[in-house]
Coordinates of C-alpha atoms in Angstrom, one line a residue:
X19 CA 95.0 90.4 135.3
X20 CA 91.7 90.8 133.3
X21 CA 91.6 92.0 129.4
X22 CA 90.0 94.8 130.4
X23 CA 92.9 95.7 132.8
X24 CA 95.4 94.8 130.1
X25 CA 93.5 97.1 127.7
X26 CA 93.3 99.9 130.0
X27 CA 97.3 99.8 130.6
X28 CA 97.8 99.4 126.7
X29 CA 95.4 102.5 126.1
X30 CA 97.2 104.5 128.7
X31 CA 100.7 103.6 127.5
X32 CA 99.8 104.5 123.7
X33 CA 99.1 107.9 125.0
X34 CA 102.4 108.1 126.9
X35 CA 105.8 106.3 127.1
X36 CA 104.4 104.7 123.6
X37 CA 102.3 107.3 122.0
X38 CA 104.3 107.2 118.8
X39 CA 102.8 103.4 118.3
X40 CA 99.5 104.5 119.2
X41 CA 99.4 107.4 116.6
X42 CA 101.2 104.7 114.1
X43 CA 98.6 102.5 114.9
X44 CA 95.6 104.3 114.6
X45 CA 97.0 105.9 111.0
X46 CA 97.9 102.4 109.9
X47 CA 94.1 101.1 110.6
X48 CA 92.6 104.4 108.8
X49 CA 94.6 103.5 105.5
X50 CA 93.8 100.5 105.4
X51 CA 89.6 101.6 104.3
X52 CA 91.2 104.4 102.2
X53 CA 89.7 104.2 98.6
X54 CA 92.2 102.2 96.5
X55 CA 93.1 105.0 93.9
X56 CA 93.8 107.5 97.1
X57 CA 96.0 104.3 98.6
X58 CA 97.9 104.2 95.6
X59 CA 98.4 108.0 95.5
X60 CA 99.8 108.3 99.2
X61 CA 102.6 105.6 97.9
X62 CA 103.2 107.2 95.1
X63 CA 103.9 110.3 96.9
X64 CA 105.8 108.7 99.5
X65 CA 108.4 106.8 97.1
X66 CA 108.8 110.2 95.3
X67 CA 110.0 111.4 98.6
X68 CA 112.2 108.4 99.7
X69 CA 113.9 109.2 96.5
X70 CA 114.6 112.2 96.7
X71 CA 116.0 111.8 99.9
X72 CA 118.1 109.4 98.7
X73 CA 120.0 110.9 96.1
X74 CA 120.2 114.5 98.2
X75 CA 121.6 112.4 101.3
X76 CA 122.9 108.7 100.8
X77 CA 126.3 109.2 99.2
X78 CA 125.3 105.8 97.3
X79 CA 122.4 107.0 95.5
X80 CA 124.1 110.5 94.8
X81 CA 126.3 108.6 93.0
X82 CA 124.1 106.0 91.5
X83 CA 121.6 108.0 90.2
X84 CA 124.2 110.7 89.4
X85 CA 125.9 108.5 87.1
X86 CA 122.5 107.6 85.2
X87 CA 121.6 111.4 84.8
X88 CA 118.1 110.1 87.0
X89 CA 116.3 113.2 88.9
X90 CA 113.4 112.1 90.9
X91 CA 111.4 114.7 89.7
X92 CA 110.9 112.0 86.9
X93 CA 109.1 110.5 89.7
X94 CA 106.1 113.2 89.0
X95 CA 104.9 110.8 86.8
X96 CA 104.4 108.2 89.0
X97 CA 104.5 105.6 85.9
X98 CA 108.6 106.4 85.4
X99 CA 109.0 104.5 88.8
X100 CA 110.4 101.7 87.1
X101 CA 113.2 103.6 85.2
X102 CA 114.8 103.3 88.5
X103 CA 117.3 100.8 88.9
X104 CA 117.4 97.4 90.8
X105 CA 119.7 96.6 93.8
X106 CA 120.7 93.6 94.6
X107 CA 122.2 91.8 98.0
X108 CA 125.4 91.9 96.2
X109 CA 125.6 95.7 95.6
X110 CA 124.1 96.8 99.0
X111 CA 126.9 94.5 100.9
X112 CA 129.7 95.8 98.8
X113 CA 128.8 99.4 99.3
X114 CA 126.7 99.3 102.4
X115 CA 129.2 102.2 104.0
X116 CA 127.6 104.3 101.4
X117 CA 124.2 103.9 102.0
X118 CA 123.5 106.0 105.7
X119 CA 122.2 109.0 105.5
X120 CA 123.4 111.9 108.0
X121 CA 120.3 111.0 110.0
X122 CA 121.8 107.4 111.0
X123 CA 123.1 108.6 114.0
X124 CA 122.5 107.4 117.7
X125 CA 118.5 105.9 118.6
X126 CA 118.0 106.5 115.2
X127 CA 119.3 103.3 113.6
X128 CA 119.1 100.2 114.8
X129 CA 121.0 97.3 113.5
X130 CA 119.4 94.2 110.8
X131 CA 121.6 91.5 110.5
X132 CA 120.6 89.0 108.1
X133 CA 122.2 85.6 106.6
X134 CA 119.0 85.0 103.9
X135 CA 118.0 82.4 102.0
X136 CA 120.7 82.9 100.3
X137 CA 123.4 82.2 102.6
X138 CA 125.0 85.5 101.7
X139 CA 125.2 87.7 105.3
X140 CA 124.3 91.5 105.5
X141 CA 124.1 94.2 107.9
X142 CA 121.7 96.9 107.4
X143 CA 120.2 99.3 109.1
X144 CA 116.0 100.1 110.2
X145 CA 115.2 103.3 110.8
X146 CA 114.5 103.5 114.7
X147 CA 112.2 106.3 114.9
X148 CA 109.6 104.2 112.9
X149 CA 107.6 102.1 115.3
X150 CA 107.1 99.0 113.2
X151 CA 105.3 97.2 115.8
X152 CA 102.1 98.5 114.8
X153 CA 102.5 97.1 111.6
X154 CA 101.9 93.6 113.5
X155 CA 99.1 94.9 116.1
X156 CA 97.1 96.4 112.8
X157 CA 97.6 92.6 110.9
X158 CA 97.0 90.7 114.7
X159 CA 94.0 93.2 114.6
X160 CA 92.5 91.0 111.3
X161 CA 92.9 87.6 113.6
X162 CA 91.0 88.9 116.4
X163 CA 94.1 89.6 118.5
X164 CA 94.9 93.3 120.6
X165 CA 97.8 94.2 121.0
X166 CA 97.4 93.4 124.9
X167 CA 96.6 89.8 124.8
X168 CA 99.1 87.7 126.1
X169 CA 101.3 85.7 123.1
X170 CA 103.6 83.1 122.4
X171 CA 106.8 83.2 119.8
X172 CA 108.6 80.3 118.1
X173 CA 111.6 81.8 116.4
X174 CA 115.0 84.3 117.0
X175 CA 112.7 86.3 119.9
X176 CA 114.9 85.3 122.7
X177 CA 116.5 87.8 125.1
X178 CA 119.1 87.7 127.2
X179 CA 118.7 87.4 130.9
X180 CA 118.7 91.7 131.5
X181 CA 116.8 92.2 128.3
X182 CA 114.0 89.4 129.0
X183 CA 113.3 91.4 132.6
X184 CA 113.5 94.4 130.7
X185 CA 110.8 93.0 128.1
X186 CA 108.8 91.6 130.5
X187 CA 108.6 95.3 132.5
X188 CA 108.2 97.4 129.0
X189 CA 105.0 94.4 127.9
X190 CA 103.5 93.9 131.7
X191 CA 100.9 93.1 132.8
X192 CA 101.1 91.4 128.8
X193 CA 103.0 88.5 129.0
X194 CA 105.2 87.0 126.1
X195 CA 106.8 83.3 125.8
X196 CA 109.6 82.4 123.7
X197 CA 111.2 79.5 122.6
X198 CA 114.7 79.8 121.0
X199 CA 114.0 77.9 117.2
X200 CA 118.3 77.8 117.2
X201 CA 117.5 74.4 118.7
X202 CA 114.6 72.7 119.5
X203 CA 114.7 69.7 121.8
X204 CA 112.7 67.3 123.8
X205 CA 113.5 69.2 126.8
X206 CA 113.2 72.8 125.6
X207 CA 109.7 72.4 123.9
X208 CA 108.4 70.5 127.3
X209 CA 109.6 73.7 129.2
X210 CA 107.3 75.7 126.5
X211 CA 104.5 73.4 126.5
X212 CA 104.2 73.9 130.2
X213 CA 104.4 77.7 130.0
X214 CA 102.2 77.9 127.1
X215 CA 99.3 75.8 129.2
X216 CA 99.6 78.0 132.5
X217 CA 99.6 81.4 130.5
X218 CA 97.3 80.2 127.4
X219 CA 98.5 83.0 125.1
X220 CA 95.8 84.1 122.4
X221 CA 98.4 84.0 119.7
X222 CA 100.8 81.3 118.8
X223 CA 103.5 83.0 116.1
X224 CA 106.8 80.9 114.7
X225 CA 108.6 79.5 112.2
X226 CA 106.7 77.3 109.9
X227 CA 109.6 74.4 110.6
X228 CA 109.5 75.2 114.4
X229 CA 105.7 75.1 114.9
X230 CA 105.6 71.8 112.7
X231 CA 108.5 70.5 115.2
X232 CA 106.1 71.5 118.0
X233 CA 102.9 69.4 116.8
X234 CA 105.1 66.7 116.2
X235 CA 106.2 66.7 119.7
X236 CA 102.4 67.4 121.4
X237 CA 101.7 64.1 119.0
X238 CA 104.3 61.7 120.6
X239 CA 103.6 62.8 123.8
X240 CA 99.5 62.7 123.7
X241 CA 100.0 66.6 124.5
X242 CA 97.5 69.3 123.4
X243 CA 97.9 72.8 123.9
X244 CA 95.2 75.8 124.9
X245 CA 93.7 76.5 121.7
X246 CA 94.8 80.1 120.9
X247 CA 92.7 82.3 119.0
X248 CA 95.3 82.4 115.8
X249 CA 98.0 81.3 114.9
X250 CA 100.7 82.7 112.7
X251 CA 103.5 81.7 110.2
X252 CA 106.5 82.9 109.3
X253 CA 110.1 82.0 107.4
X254 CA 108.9 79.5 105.1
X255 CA 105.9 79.0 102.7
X256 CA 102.9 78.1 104.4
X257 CA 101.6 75.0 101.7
X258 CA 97.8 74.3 102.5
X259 CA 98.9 70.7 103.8
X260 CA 101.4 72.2 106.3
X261 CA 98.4 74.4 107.1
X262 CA 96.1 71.8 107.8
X263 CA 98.7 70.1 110.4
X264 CA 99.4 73.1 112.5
X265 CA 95.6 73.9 112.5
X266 CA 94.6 70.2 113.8
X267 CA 97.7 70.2 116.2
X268 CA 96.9 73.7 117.4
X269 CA 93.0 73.6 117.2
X270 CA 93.0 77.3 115.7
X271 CA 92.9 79.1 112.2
X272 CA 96.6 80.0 111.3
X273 CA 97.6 82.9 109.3
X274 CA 100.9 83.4 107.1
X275 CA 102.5 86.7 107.3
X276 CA 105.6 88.0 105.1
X277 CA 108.6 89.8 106.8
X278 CA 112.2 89.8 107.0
X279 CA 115.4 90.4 108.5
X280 CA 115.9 93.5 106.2
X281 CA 112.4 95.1 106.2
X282 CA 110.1 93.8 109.2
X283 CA 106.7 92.7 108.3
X284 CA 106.0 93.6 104.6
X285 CA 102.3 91.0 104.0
X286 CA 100.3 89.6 105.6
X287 CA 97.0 87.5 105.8
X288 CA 93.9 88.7 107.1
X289 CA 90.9 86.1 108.1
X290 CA 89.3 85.3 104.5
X291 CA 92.7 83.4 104.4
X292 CA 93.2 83.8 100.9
X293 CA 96.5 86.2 99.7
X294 CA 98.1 88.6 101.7
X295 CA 97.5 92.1 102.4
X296 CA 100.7 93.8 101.5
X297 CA 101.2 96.7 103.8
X298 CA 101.3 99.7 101.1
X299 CA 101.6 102.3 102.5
X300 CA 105.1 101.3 104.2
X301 CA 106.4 99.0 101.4
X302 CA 106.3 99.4 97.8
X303 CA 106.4 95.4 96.5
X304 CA 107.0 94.6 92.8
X305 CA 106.9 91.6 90.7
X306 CA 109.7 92.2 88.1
X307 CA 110.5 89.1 84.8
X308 CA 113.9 88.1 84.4
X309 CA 115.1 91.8 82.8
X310 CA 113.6 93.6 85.2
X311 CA 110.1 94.7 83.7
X312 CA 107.3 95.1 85.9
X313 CA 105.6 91.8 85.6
X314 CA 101.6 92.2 85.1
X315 CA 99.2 90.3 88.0
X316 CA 99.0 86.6 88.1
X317 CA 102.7 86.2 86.4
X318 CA 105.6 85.1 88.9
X319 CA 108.9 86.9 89.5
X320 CA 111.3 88.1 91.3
X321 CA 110.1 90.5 94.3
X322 CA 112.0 94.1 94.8
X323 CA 110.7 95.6 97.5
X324 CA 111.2 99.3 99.0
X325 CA 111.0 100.6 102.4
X326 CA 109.0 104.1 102.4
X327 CA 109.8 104.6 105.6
X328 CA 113.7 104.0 105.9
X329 CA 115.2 107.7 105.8
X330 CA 118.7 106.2 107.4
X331 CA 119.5 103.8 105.8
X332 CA 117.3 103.7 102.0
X333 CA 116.6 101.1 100.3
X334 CA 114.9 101.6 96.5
X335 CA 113.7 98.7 94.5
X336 CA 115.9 95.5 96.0
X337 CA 115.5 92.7 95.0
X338 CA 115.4 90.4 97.6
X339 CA 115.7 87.0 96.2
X340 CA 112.2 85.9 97.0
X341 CA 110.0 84.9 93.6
X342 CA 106.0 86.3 94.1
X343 CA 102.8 86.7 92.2
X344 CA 100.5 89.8 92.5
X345 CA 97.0 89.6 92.6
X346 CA 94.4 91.9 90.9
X347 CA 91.5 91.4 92.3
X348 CA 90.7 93.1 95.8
X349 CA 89.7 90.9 98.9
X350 CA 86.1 90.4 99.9
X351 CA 87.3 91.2 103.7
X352 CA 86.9 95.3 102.2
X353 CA 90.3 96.6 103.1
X354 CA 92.0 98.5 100.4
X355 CA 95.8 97.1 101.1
X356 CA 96.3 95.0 97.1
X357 CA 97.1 91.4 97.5
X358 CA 99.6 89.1 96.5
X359 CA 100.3 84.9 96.7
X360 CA 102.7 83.8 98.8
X361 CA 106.0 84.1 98.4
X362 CA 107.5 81.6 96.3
X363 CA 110.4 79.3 96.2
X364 CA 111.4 79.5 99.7
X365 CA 112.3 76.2 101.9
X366 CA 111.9 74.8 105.4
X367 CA 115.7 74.5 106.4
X368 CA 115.4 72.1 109.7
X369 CA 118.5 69.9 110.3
X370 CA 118.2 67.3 112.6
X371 CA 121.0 65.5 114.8
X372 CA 121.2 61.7 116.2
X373 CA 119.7 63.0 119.8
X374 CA 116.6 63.8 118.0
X375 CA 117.0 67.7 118.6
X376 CA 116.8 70.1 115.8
X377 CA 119.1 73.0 114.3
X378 CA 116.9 75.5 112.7
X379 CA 116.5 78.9 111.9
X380 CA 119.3 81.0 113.5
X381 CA 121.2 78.7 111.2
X382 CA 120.5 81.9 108.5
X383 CA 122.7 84.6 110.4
X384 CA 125.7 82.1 111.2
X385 CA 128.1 84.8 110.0
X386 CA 126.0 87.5 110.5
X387 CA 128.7 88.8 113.4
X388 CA 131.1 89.3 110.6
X389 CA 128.8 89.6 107.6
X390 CA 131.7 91.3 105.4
X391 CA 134.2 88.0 106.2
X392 CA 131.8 85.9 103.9
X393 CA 131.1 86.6 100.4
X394 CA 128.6 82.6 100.4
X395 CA 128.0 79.9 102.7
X396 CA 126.4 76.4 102.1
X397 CA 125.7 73.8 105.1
X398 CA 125.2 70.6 104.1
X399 CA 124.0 67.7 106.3
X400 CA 126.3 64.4 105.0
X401 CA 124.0 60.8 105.5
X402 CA 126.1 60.2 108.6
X403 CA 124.3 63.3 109.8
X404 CA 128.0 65.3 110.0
X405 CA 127.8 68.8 108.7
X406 CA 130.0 70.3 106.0
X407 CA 130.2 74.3 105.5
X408 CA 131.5 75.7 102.2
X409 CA 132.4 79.1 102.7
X410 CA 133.0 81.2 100.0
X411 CA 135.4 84.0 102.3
X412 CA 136.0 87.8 101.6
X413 CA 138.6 89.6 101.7
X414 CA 140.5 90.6 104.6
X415 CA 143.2 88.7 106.4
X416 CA 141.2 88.1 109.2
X417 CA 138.1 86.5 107.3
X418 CA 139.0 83.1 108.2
X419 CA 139.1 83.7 111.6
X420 CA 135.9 85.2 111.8
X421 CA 134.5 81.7 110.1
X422 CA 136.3 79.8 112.4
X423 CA 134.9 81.2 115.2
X424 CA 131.6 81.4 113.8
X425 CA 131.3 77.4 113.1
X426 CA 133.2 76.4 116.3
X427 CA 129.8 78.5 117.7
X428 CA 128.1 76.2 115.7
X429 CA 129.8 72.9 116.9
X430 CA 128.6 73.9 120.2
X431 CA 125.4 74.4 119.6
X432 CA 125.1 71.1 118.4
X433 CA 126.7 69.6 121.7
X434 CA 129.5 68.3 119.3
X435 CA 127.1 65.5 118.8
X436 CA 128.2 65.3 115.2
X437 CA 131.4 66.2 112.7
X438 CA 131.5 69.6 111.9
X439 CA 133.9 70.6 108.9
X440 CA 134.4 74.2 106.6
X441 CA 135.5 73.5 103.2
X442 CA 136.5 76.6 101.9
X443 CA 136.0 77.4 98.2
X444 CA 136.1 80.2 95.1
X445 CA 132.6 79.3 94.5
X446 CA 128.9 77.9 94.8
X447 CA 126.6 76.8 92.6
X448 CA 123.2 78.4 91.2
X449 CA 119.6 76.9 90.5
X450 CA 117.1 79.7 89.6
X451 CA 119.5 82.3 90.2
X452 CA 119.5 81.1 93.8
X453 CA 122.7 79.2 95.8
X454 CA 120.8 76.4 97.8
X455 CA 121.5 77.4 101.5
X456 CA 121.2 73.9 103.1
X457 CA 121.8 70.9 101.5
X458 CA 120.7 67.6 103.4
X459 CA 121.0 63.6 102.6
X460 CA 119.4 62.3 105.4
X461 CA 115.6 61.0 105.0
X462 CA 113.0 64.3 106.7
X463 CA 113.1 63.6 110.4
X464 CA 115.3 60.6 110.2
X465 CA 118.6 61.4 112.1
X466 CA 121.4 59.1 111.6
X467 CA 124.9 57.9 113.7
X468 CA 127.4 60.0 113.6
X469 CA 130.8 59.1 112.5
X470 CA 133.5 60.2 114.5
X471 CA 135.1 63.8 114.2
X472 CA 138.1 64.1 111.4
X473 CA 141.7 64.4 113.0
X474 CA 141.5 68.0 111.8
X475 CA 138.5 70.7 112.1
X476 CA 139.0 72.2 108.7
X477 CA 139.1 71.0 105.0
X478 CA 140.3 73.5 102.9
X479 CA 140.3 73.6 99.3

């Protein structure tokens, strides 16, 4: 099918079965020209009122705020902002029951289930009734992608069997390739590299490990792909020599964007290549110094980020974990959305086994099933290529269970080509206020023999 046929079933689905992305859509583009001062005014206004319905219906920030004697009408004064206080992943997991609203009810919610950086899982909830997708067509939009054109995903955007024939009739005539990033092999990524030449999708969007394990594959093989219009980067910090790879290997400019399990798409990069946008007028982001303080431009700190749009389950100035710099300046491209570096501090996780495929990724939600039976986790890759996972568990008598299950998942996913042990324990350590999530001795990309599997699955301490 033409573009022009593809653009014609796009326009006529915005103004039906999808008209809520098409209004979101055309909002989102108009903000971004808005006149910075009248930017900053709408997000002011619109935090006032995520606050305010947080404390009137989240029985968490009742509490919270009640306890602090804070009334949002503090929030008039747009400066008092940062007398809230901070969450972080701690608090929301231990009191997540108490953080839906009376509006969390049926197609309202749907389910976020995250493992982060960290290694510490959560379950949250987004807010169904916001059509996020647009956030992605407006920053596609700055690449010179439509949301039409046909595209290609490196990364957890697998469906089942019923919901790929489900995707593929709710996208069609677009058409969308995936390849699972839970493991990458020799075989899977020939299987995408065949696909991806017969469709020749505009877009090419993944993982920054999983697209750099897919131009080291097109290498040894002699393989080149379609050259896409853009390409774009998620998960990991996109370095300007990791850049320079992907765009020889792919032949196109790539883009890094910022999102995550527990808010969607919050940045991203439009074509000067130079910051990222951060999307404003859905998320409030802040750079805050070790004790909180709003940290000026230029100064790295921790990021706390809130959804503006999230009336089911809130979430007000959380810090996420993720270490960021704000910009001052604007961006010569003219759009009025501020700017900010990179996110710092975060890592390309890839473990690799003796077969030569990789574990990547999905590795982040291991225990996201039973998020509540695991309080930490830690995988670490041994020299002999076995993996060890220290599990700090919760409470609960069936906690264990849930982590064996979890990692026998695990051993099969990995084909049982290597030793897979839990070592439970009452802690792990910190650097930077972080717990390192993956811990590997092997040489990068150098996958070892494995020594045979212990007498017994589990070590526990």
């Amino acid at each position: 099918m033409t573009a022009t046929s593809r653009s014609l079933s796009f326009a006529l689905k915005s103004a039906t079965v999808r008209s809520s992305s098409g209004h979101f859509l055309r909002e989102l583009l108009a903000n971004e020209h808005l006149p910075q001062d009248e930017l900053q005014a709408r997000q002011d206004h619109a935090a006032r009122d995520i606050a305010e319905h947080a404390m009137q219906e989240s029985p968490f920030y009742r509490r919270l705020y009640g306890e602090r004697g804070i009334d949002p009408r503090i929030l008039d004064d747009p400066r008092r902002w940062a007398e809230l206080p901070i969450l972080d992943r701690a608090t929301v997991k231990a009191h997540s029951g108490e953080f839906a609203t009376p509006e969390a009810v049926g197609r309202s919610v749907r389910t976020a289930l995250t493992g982060g950086s960290t290694g510490e899982p959560l379950r949250t909830l987004h807010d169904a009734r916001v059509p996020s997708l647009a956030l992605a067509w407006r920053m596609y939009s700055w690449w010179g992608i439509q949301p039409y054109d046909d595209l290609a995903r490196i990364g957890r955007w697998s469906f089942g069997r019923m919901d790929a024939v489900k995707n593929t009739i709710a996208w069609w005539p677009t058409r969308q390739l995936s390849l699972d990033a839970a493991v990458i092999s020799e075989e899977t990524m020939t299987e995408f590299h065949r696909a991806v030449t017969r469709v020749r999708p505009r877009l090419l969007e993944g993982y920054v490990g999983a697209l750099l394990e897919l131009a080291d594959f097109l290498e040894r093989r002699g393989l080149r792909i379609p050259a896409p219009t853009a390409v774009a980067t998620t998960a990991a910090p996109l370095t300007a020599p990791v850049r320079a790879r992907l765009e020889d290997a792919f032949e196109a400019p790539v883009h890094d964007e910022y999102r995550g399990s527990e808010f969607g798409w919050m940045a991203g990069e439009c074509d000067r290549q130079d910051g990222l946008h951060i999307f404003s007028d859905v998320r409030r982001i802040e750079v805050v110094d070790a004790d909180g303080r709003p940290a000026p431009p230029g100064e790295e700190g921790d990021l706390v980020i809130t959804d503006l749009r999230n009336r089911v389950f809130p979430r007000l100035r959380y810090r996420n974990g993720d270490r960021g710099i704000l910009r001052e300046r604007s961006c010569p491209c003219g759009r009025s959305l501020p700017l900010m570096e990179p996110p710092q501090g975060r890592t390309i996780d890839v473990l690799h086994l003796p077969s030569g495929a990789s574990l990547a990724h999905r590795l982040t939600a291991l225990f996201s099933a039973h998020p509540e039976s695991v309080r930490l986790f830690q995988i670490h890759q041994q020299a002999d290529a076995s993996l060890t996972i220290r599990v700090v568990p919760g409470p609960g008598e069936r906690s264990r269970r849930h982590v064996e299950d979890a990692v026998e998942d695990l051993r099969t996913r990995t084909r049982h080509e290597v030793p897979v042990r839990i070592e439970y324990v009452e802690s792990l350590p910190y650097t930077g206020g972080k717990t390192k999530y993956i811990l590997s001795d092997l040489p990068a990309g150098v996958p070892q023999a494995p020594t045979p599997p212990p007498d017994t699955p589990s070590v526990r301490a």
